[in-house]
Tab-separated table of C-alpha atoms in Angstrom:
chain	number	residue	atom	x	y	z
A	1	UNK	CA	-37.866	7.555	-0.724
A	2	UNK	CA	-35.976	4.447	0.329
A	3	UNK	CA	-39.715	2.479	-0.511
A	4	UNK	CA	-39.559	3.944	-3.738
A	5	UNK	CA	-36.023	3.021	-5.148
A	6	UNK	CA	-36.467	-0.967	-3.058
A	7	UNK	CA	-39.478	-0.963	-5.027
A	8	UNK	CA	-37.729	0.021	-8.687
A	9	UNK	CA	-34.991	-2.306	-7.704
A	10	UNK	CA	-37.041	-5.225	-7.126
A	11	UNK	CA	-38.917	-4.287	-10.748
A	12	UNK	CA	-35.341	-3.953	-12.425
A	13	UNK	CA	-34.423	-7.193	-10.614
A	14	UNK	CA	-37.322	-9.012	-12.082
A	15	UNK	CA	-36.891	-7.912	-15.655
A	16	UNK	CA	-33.656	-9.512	-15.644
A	17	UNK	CA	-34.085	-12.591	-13.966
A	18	UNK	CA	-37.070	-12.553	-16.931
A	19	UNK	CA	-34.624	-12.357	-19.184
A	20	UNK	CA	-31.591	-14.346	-17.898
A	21	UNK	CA	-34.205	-17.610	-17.715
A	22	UNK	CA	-34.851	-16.904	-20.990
A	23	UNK	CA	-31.535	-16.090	-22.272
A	24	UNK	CA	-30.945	-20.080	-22.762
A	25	UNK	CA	-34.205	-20.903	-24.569
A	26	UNK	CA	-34.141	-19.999	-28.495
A	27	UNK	CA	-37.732	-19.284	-28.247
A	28	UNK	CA	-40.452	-17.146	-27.296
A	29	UNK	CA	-43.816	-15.264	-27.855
A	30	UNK	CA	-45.629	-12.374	-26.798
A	31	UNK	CA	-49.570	-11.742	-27.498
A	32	UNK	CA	-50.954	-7.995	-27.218
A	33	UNK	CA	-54.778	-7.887	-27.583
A	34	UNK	CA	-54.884	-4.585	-29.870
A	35	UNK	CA	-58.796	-3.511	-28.717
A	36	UNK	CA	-57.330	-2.290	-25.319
A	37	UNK	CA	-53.622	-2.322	-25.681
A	38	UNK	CA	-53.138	-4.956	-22.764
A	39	UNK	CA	-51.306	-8.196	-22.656
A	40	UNK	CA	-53.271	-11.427	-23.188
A	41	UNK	CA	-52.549	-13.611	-20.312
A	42	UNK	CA	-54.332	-17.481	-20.941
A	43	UNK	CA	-53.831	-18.049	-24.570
A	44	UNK	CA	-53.039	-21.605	-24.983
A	45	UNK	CA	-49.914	-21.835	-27.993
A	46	UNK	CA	-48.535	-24.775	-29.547
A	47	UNK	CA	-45.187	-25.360	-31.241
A	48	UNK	CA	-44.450	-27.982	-33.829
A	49	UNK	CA	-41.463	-28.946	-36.144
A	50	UNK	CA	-42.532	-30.071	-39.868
A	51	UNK	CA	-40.978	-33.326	-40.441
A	52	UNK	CA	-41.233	-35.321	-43.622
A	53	UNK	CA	-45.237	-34.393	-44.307
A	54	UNK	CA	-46.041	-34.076	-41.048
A	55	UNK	CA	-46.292	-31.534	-38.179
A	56	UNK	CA	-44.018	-32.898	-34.910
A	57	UNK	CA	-45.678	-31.742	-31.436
A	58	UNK	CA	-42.962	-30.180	-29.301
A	59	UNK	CA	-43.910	-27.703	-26.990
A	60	UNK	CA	-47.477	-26.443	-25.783
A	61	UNK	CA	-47.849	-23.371	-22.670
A	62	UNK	CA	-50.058	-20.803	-21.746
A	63	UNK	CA	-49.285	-16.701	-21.950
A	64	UNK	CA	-48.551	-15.730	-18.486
A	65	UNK	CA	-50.076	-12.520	-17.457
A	66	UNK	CA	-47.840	-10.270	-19.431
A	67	UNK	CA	-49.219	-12.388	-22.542
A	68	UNK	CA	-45.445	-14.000	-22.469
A	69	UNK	CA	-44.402	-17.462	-23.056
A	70	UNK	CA	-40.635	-17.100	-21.713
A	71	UNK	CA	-39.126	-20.996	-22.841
A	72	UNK	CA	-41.922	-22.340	-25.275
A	73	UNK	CA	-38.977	-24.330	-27.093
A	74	UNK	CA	-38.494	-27.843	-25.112
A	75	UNK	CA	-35.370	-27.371	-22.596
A	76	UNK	CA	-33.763	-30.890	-22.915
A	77	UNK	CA	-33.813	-30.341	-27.333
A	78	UNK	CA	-31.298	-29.628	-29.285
A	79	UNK	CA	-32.542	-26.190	-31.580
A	80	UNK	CA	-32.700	-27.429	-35.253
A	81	UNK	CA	-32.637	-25.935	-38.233
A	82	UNK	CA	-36.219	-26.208	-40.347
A	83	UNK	CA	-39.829	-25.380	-40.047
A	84	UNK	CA	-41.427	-24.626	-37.011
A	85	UNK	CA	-45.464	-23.697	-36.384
A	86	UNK	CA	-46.594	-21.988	-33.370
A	87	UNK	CA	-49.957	-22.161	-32.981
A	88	UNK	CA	-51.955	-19.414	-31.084
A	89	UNK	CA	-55.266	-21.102	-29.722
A	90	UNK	CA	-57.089	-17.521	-29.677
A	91	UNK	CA	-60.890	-19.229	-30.116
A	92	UNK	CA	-60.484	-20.525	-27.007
A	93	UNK	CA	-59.112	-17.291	-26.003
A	94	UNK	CA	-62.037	-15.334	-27.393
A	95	UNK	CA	-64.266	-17.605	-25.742
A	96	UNK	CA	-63.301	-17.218	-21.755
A	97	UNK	CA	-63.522	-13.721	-22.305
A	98	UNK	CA	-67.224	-13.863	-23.586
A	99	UNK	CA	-66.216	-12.337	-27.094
A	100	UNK	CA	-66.389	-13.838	-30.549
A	101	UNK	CA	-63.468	-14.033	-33.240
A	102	UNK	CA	-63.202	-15.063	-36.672
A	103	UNK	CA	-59.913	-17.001	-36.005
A	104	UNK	CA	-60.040	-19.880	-33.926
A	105	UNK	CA	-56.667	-20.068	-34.199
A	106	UNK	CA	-53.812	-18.569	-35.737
A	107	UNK	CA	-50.996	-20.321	-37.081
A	108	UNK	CA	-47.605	-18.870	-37.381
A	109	UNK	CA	-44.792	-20.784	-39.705
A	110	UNK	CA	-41.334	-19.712	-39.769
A	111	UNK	CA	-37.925	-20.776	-40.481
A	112	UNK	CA	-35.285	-21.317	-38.507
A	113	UNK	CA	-31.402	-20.914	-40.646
A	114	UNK	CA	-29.530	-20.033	-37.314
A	115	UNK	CA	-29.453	-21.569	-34.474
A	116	UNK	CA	-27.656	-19.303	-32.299
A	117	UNK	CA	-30.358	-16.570	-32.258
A	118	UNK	CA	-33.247	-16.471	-30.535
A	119	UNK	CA	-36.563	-16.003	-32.137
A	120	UNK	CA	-39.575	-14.047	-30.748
A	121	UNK	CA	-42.276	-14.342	-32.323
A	122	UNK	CA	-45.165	-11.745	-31.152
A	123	UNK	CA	-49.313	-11.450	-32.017
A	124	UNK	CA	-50.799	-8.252	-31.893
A	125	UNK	CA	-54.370	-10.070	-32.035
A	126	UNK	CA	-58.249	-8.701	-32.063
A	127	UNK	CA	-60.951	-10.465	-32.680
A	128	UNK	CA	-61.247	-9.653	-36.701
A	129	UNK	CA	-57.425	-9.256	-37.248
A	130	UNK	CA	-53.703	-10.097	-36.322
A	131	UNK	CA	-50.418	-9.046	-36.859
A	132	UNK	CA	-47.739	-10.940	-36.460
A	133	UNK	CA	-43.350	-10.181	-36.926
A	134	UNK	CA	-39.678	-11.608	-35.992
A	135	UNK	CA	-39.129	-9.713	-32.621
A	136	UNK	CA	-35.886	-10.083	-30.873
């Protein structure tokens, strides 16, 4: 029994030291492959800031293997308000898995107005469709 609750401590402990990193980092995504209901761990994702006519690079990581990206907004930054794109690189995706998709990649452009909340930005993905909302 002692196993046991150790072990669902340790779990409860790593949620929230999940969510304390991220607590300072306005920023995150999530990617659930919807053909088997499981997290997509190695999708590459960009984020970019439209300035003037232009797309800005900012930020680029890789869903760990709960299909997360934690802190995809740069840490030393200051959190604007304007137009972001985060770009999910789901070809490639596709690809290592041996499976073929119709979207190479999926762009996702949203607004930031307040820059005291955090945005999440999930992709429930397959490889003929998406889905994509404001988490929290």
């Amino acid at each position: 029994m002692t196993t046991l609750r150790m072990t669902f401590a340790a779990l409860g402990l790593s949620a929230f030291s999940s969510l304390a990193l991220a607590a300072g980092n306005p920023l995150s995504v999530h990617v659930l492959n919807l053909e088997n209901g499981l997290p997509s761990p190695g999708v590459n994702v960009t984020l970019e800031k439209h300035v003037g006519q232009n797309w800005q690079p900012l930020a680029q990581g890789t869903t760990n293997e709960q299909g997360r990206i934690a802190e995809l907004f740069p840490a030393k930054q200051p959190f604007e308000a304007g137009e972001y794109r985060v770009v999910f690189k789901t070809g490639e995706y596709f690809e290592k898995n041996k499976r073929e998709t119709f979207f190479p990649e999926i762009p996702v452009i949203f607004q930031v107005k307040q820059t005291d909340q955090h945005y999440h930005i999930p992709l429930l993905l397959s490889p003929y469709g998406f889905s994509t909302y404001r988490g929290s």
